[in-house]
CSV table of C-alpha atoms and ligand atoms in Angstrom, one decimal:
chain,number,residue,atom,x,y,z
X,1,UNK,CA,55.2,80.3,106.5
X,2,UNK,CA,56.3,79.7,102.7
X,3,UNK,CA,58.5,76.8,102.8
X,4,UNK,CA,60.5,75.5,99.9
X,5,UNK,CA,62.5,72.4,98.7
X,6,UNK,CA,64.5,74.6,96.1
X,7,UNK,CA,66.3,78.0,95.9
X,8,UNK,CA,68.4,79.2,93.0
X,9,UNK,CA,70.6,82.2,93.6
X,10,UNK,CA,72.0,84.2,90.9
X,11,UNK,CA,75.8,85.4,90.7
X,12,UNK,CA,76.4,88.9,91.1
X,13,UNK,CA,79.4,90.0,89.5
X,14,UNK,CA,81.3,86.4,88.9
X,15,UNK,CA,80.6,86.3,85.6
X,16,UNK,CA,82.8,89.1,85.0
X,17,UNK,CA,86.0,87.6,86.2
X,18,UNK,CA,86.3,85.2,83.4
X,19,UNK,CA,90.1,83.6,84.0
X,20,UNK,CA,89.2,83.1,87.8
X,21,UNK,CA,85.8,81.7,87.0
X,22,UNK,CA,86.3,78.1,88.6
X,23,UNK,CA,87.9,79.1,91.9
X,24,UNK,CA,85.3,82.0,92.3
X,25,UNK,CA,82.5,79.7,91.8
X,26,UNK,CA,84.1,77.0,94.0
X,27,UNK,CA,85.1,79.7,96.5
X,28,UNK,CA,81.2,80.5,96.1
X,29,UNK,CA,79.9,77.0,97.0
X,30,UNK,CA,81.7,77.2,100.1
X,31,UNK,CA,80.4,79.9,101.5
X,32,UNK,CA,76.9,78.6,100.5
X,33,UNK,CA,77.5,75.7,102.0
X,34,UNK,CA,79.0,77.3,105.2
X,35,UNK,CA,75.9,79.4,105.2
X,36,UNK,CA,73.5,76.6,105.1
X,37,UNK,CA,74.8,74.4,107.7
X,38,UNK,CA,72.3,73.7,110.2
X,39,UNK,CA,69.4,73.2,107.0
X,40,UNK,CA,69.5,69.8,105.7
X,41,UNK,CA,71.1,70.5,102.0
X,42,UNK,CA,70.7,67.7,100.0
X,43,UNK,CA,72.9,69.7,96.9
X,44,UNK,CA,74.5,72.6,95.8
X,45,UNK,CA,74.7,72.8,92.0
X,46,UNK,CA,75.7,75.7,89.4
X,47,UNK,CA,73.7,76.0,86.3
X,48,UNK,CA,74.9,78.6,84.1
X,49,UNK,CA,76.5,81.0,86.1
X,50,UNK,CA,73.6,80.2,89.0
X,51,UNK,CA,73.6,78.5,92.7
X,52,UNK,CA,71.1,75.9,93.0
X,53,UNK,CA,70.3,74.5,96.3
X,54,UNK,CA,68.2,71.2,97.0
X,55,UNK,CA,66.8,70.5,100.2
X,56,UNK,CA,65.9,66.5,101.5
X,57,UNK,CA,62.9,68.6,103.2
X,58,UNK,CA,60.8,71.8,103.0
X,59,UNK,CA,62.4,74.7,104.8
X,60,UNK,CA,61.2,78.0,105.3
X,61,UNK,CA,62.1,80.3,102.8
X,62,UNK,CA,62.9,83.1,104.7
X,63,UNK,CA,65.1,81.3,106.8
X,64,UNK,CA,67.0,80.1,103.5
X,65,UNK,CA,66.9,83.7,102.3
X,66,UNK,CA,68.4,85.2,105.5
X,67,UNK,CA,71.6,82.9,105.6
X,68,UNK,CA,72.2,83.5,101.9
X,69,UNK,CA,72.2,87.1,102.1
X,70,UNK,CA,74.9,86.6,104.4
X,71,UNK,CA,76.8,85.3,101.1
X,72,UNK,CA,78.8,88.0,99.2
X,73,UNK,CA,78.5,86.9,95.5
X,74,UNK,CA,74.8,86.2,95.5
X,75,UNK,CA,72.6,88.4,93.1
X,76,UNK,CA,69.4,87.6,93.9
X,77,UNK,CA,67.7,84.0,95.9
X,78,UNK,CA,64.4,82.3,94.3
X,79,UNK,CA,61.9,79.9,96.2
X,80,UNK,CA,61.5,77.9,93.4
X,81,UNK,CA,58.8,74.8,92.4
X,82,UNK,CA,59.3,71.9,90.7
X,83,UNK,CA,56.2,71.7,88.1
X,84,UNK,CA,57.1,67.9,86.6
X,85,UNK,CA,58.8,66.9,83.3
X,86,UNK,CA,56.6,68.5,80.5
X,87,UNK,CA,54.8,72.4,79.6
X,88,UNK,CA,51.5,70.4,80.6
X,89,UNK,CA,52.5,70.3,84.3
X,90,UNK,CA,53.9,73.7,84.3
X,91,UNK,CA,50.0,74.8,83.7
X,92,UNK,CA,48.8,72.3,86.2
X,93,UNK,CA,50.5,73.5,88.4
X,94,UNK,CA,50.0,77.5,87.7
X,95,UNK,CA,46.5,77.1,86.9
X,96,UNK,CA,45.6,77.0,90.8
X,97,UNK,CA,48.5,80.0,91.5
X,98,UNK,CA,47.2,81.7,89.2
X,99,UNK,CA,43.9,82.2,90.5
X,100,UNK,CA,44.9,83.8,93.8
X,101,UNK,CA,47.2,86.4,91.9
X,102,UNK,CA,46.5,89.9,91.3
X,103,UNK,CA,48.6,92.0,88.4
X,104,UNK,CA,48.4,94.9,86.7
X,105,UNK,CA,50.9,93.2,83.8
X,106,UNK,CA,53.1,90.3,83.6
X,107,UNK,CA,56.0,88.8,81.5
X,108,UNK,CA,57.0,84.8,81.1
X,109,UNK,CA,60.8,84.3,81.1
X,110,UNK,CA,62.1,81.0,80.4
X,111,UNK,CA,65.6,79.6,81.0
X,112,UNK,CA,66.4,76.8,79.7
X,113,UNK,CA,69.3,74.3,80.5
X,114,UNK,CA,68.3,71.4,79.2
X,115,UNK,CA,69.2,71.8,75.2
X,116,UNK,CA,67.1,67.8,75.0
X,117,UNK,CA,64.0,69.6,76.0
X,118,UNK,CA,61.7,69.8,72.5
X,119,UNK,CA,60.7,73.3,72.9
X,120,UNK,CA,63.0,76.6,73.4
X,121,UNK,CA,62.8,79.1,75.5
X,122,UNK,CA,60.9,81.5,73.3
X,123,UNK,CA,58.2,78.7,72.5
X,124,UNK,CA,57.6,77.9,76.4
X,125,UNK,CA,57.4,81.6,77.3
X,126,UNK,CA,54.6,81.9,74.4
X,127,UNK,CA,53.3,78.8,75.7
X,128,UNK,CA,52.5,80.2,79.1
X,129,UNK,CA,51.9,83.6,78.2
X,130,UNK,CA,48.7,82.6,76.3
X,131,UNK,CA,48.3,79.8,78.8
X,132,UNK,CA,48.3,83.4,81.7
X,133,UNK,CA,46.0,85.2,79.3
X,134,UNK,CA,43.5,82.6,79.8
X,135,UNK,CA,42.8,82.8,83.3
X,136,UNK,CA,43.8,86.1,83.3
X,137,UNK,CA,43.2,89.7,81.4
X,138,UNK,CA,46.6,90.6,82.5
X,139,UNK,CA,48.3,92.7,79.7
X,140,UNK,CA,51.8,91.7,79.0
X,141,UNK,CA,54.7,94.1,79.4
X,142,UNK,CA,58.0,92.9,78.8
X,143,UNK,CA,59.5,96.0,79.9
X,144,UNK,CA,58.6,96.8,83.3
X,145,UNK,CA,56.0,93.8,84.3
X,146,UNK,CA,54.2,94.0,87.2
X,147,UNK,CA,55.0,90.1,88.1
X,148,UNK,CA,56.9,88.2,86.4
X,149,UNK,CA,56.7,84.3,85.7
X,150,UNK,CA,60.2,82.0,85.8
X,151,UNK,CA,60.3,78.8,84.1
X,152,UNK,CA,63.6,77.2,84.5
X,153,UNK,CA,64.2,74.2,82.6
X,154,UNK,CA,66.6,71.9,83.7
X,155,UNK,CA,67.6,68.4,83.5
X,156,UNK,CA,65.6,66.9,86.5
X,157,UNK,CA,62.5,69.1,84.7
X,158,UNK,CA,60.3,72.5,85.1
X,159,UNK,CA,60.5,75.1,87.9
X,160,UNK,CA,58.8,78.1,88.3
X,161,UNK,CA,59.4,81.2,90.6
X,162,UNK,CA,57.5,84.6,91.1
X,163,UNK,CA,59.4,85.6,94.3
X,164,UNK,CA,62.9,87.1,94.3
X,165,UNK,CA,64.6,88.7,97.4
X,166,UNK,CA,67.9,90.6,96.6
X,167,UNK,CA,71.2,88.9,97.5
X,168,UNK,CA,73.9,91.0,99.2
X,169,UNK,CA,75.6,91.2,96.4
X,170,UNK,CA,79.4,91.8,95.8
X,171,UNK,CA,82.1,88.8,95.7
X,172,UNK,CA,82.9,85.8,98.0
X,173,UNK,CA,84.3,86.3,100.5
X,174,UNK,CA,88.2,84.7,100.0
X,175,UNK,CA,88.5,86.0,96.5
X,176,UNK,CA,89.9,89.5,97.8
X,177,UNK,CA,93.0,88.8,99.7
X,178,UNK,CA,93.6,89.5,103.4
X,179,UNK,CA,93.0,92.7,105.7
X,180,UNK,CA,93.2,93.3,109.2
X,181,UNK,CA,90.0,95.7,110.3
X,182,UNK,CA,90.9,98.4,113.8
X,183,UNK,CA,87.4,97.6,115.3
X,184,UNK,CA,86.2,100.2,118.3
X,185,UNK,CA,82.8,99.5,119.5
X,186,UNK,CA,81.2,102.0,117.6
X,187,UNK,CA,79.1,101.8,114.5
X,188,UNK,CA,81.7,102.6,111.8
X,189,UNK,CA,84.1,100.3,112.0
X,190,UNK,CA,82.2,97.5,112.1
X,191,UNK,CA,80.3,98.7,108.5
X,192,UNK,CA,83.9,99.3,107.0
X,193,UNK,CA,84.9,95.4,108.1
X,194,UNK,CA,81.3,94.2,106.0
X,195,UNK,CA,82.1,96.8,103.1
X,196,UNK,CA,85.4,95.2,102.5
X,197,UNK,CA,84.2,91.9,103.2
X,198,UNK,CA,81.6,92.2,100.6
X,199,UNK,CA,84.7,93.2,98.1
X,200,UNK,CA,85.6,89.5,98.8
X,201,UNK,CA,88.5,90.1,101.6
X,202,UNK,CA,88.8,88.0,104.7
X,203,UNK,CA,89.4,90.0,107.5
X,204,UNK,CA,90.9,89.4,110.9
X,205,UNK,CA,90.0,92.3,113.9
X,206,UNK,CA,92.3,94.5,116.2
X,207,UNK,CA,91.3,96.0,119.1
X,208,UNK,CA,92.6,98.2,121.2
X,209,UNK,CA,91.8,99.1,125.3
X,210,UNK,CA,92.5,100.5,127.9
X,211,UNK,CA,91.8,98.1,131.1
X,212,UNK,CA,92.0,99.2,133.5
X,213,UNK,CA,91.1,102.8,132.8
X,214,UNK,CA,88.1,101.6,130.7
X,215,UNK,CA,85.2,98.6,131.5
X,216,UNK,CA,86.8,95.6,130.6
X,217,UNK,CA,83.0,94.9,129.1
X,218,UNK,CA,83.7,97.1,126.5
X,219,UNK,CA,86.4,94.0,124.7
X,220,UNK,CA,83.0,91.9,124.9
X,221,UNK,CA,80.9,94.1,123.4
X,222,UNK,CA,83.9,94.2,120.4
X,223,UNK,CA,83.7,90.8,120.6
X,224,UNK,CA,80.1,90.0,120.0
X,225,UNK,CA,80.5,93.0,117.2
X,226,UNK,CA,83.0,90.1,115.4
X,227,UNK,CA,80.7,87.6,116.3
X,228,UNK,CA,78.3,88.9,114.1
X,229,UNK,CA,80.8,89.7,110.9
X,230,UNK,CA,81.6,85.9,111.4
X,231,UNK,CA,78.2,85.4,110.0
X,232,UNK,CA,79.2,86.8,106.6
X,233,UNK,CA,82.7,85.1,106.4
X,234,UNK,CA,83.3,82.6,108.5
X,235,UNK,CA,86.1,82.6,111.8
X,236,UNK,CA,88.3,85.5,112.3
X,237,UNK,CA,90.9,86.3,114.7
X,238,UNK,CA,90.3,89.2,117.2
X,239,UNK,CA,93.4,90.9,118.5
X,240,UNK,CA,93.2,92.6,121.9
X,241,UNK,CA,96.1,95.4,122.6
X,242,UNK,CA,96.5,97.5,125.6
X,243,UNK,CA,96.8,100.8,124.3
X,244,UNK,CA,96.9,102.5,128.2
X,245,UNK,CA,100.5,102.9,128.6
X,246,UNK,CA,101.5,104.6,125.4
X,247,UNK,CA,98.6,106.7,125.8
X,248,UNK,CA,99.6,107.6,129.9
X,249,UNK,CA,103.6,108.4,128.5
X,250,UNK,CA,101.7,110.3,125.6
X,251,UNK,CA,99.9,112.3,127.8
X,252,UNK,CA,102.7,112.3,130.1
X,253,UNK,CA,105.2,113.8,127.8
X,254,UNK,CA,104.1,115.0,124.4
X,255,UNK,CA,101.4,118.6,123.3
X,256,UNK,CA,98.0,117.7,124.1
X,257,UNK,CA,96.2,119.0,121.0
X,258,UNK,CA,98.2,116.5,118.9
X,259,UNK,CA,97.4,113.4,121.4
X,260,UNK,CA,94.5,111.5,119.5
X,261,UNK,CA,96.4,112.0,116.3
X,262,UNK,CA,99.8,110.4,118.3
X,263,UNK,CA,97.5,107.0,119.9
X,264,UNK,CA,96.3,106.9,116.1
X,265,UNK,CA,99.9,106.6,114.6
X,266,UNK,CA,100.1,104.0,117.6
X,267,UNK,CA,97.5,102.2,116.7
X,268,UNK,CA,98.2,102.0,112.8
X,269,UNK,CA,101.8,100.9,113.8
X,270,UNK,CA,100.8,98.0,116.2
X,271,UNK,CA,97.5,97.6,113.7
X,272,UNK,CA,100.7,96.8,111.2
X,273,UNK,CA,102.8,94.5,113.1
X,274,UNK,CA,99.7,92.6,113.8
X,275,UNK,CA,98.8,92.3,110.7
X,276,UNK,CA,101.8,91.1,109.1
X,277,UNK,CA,101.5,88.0,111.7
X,278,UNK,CA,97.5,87.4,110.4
X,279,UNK,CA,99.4,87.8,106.9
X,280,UNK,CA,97.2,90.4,106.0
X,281,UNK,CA,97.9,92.9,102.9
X,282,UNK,CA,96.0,96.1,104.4
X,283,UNK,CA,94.2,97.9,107.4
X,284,UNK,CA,90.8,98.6,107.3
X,285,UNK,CA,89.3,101.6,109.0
X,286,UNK,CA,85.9,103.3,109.7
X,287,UNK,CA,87.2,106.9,108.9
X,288,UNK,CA,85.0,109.2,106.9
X,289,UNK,CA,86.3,112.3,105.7
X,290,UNK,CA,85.7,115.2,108.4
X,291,UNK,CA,83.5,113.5,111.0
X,292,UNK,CA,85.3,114.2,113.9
X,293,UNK,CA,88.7,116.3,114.2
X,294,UNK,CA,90.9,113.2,113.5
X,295,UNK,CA,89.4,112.5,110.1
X,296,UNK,CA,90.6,115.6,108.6
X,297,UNK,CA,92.6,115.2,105.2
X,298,UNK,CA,95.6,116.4,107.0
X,299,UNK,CA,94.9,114.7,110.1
X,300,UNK,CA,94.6,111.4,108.3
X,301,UNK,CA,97.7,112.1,105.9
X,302,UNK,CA,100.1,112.9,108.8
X,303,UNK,CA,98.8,109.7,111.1
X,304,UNK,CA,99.0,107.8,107.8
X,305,UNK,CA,102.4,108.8,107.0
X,306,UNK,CA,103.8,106.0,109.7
X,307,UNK,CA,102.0,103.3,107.6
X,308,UNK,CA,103.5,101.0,105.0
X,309,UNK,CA,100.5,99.2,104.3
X,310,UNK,CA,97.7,100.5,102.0
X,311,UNK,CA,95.0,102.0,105.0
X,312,UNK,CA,91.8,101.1,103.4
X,313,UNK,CA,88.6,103.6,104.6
X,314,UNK,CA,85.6,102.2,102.5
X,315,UNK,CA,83.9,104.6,104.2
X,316,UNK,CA,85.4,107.4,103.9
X,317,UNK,CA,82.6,109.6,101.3
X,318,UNK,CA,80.1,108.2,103.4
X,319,UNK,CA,77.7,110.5,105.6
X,320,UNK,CA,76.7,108.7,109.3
X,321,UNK,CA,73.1,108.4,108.2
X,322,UNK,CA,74.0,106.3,105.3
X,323,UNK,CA,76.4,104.6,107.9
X,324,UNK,CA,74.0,103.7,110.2
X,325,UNK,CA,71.7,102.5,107.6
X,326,UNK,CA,74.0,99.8,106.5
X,327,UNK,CA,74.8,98.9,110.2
X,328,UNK,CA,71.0,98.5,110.9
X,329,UNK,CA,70.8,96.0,107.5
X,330,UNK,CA,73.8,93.9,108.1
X,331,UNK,CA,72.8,93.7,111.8
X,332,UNK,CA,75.2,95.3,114.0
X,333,UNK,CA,73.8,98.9,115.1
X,334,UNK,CA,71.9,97.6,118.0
X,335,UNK,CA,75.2,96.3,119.5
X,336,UNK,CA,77.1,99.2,118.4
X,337,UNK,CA,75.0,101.5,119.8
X,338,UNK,CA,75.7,100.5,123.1
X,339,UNK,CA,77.2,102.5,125.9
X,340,UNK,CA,80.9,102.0,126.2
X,341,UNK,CA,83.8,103.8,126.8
X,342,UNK,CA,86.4,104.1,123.9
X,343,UNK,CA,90.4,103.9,124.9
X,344,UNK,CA,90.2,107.7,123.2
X,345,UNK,CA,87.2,109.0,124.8
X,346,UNK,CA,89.5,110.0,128.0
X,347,UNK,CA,93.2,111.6,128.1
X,348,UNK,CA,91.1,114.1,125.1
X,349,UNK,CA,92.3,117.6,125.3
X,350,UNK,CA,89.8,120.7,124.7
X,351,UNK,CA,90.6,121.7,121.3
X,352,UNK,CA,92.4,118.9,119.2
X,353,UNK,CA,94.3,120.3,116.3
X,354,UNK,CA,92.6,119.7,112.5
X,355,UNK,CA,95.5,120.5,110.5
X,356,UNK,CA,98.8,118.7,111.7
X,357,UNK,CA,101.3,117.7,109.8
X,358,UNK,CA,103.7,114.6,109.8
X,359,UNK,CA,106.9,116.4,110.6
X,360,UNK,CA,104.9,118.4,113.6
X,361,UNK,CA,103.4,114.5,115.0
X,362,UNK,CA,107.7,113.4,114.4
X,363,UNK,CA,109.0,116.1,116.3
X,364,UNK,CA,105.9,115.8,118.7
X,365,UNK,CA,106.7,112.4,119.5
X,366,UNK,CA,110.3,112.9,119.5
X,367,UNK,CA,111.1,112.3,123.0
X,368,UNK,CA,108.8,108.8,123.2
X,369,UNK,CA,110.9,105.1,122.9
X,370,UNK,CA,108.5,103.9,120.1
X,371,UNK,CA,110.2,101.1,119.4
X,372,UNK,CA,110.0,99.8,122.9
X,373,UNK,CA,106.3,101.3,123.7
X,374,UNK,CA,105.4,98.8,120.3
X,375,UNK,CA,107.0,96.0,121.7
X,376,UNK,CA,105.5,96.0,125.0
X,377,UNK,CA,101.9,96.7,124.1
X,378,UNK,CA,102.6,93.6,121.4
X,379,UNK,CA,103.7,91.5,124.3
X,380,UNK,CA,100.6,92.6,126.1
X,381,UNK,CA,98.2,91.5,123.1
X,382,UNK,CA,96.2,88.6,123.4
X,383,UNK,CA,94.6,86.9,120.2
X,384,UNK,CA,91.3,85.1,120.4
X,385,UNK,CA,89.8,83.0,117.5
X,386,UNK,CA,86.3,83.8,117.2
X,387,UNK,CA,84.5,80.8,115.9
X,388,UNK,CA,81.1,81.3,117.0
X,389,UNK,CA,78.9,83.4,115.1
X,390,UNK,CA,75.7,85.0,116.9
X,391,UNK,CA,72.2,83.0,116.5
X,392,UNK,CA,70.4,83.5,113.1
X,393,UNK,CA,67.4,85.3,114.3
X,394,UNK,CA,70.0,88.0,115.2
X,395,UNK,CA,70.9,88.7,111.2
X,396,UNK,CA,68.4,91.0,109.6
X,397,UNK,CA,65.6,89.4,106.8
X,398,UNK,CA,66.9,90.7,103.4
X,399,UNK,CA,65.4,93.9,102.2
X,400,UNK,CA,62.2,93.5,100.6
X,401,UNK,CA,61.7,90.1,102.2
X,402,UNK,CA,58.3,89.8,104.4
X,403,UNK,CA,56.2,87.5,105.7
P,1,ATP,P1,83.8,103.9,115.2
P,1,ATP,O1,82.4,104.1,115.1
P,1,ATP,O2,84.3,102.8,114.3
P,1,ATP,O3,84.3,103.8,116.6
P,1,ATP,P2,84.4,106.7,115.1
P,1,ATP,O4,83.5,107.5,114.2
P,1,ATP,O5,84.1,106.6,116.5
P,1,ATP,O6,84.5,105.2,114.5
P,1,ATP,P3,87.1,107.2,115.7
P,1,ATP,O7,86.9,106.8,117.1
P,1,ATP,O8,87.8,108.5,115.4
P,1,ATP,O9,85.8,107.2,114.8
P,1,ATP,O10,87.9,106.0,115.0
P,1,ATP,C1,88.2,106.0,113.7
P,1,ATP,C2,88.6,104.6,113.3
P,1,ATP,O11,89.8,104.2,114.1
P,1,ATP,C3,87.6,103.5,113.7
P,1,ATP,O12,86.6,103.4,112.7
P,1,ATP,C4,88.4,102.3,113.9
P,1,ATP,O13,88.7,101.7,112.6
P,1,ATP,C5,89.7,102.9,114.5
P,1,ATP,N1,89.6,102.8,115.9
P,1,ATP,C6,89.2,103.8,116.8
P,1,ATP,N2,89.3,103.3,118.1
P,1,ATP,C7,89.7,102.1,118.0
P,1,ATP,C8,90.0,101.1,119.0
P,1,ATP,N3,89.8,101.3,120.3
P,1,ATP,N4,90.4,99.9,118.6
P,1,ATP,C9,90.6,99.6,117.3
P,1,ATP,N5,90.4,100.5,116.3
P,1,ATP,C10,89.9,101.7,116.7
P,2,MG,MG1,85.2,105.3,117.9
């Protein structure tokens, strides 16, 4: 396997927040270094809007490039290869590469960080381009090559690059405030906590269940479903509510068409008072407009309408293929897909209504002691720190990465 001693990452959008720039790139560097842990980092530098990452010993590259696409701010990650201190080694060095590569065009580009070096950047890509058309009767395209040749030169010397995997893109994760995700053990939510955290929020999780009514294995599942959105941010807290009760005296007392919509409005108020303790600024859902009878526009204006916090539904113009396509790349559709039983997949009625309105959910749940329902399933809650992220091997290899 490809091992390296070197990666350099570029930034994806950072460059574009100009006043925040140092704590964004600090913020960066932690996340890096979080990410990196258990490979021995010797240092983590920033060249020019870059990430540059020493290691005291080879490591495999895809290993490296796994646990930095788990970084929100990363554009793209680079094996990279020290040449030595001059253009001559660059060649000695390439000269052997060179004549196990196959092209159909190439480019040189050359970046060059070191203003001391004697030659610029223009002069070393013209350097190696002829030096490549020697060996080689690659034609060169600038526009569209078919490989492309890095030369970075830096202070410590001259590195080189051909292979690029793409980062995951976004910003890091701390940059974007606080939310407080409703995870279910399906696959949406999960992909709405990893949309928002790539939008640089830190999230904490609340779930709720209905234990006895439904297999106490089902908080696990939620739990190892956080586990593995701790690989892209680091701890988060998991709140677990009983939602049985109010959803009994619902079923108990108010129309049964409107009962999802009612535990929703439940949810989103407990959801609230949660996350004003975790200090958040917003919920996160997984709603997406019209896939199932809840997520109608009236539906989700009339449960909204309890809310004071902004409701944030990254995925709401999303269709489920696309859905489960980003569940499968950041990791967590094998665990969402299985079986569980959600707290709303029993008390359902036959035909729940698609076009309520708030004041019909108000008078519905007119004869219910809110207040005092809200207080008792918050005394109920229990809050679990979830430090532990799930092993490597179980995150996805970047897109386009192979062995
Ligand atoms: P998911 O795949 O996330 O379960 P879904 O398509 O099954 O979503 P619903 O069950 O209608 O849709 O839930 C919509 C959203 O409400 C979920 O994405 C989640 O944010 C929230 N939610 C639903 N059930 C729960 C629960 N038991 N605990 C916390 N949040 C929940
Ligand atoms: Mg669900």
């Amino acid at each position: 396997m490809e091992t390296v001693t070197r990666v350099l990452c570029t930034t994806s959008e950072i460059s574009l927040k100009g006043g925040n720039r140092r704590w964004f790139e600090r913020t960066l560097t932690e996340n890096v270094r979080r990410a990196l842990s258990d490979l021995p980092v010797e240092r983590i530098e920033r060249p020019a809007w870059r990430v540059l990452i020493s290691f005291t010993e080879p490591v495999p590259f895809l290993e490296a490039a796994r646990r930095l696409a788990t970084v929100f701010g990363l554009g793209a990650v680079m094996a990279i290869e020290y040449a030595g201190a001059t253009v001559d080694d660059l060649e000695s060095l390439l000269g052997p590469r060179l004549k196990e590569m196959e092209a159909e065009s190439f480019a040189i580009r050359c970046i060059r960080s070191d203003k001391h070096f004697p030659m610029t950047s223009p002069e070393v890509e013209r350097r190696i381009g002829t030096f490549v058309q020697e060996h080689k009767e690659w034609p060169v395209n600038l526009g569209n090559p078919d490989i492309t040749i890095h030369v970075l030169v830096d202070e410590k010397g001259i590195s080189t690059w051909t292979r690029r995997v793409p980062g995951p893109g976004g910003l890091p994760v701390g940059v974007g405030g606080r939310a407080s995700c409703l995870i279910s053990g399906g696959i949406d939510s999960p992909v709405a906590a990893y949309q928002m955290m790539k939008r640089g929020m830190r999230l904490d999780f609340v779930h709720f269940h209905s234990v006895p009514r439904t297999d106490p294995a089902s908080i696990e599942k939620v739990e190892d479903l956080v586990r593995i959105l701790v690989r892209y941010q680091g701890p988060a807290r998991l709140a677990m509510t009983p939602l049985l009760p109010i959803q009994e005296e619902i079923a108990a007392r108010c129309p049964a068409e409107v009962r999802v919509l009612l535990y929703r409005r439940f949810m989103i108020r407990l959801s609230e008072a949660i996350a004003r303790r975790f200090k958040s600024d917003a919920l996160v859902t997984g709603e997406s407009l019209g896939q199932v009878a809840s997520q109608t526009i009236q539906n989700l204006r009339s449960v909204e309408s309890v809310a004071t916090m902004p409701v944030l539904r990254p995925l709401i113009g999303l269709d489920k293929p696309e859905i489960i396509n980003l569940a499968r790349r950041m990791g967590s559709y094998e665990t969402s897909i299985l079986p569980h039983f959600d707290c709303c997949s029993f008390l359902l009625p036959d035909r729940p209504a698609t076009r309520s309105t708030a004041a019909e959910l108000d008078r519905a749940e007119a004869g219910l002691d809110v207040e005092n329902l809200v207080t008792q399933a918050l005394d109920g809650t229990e809050i679990r720190r979830i430090e532990e992220p799930i092993p490597w091997d179980e995150i996805p290899l970047p897109e386009g990465a192979h062995q």
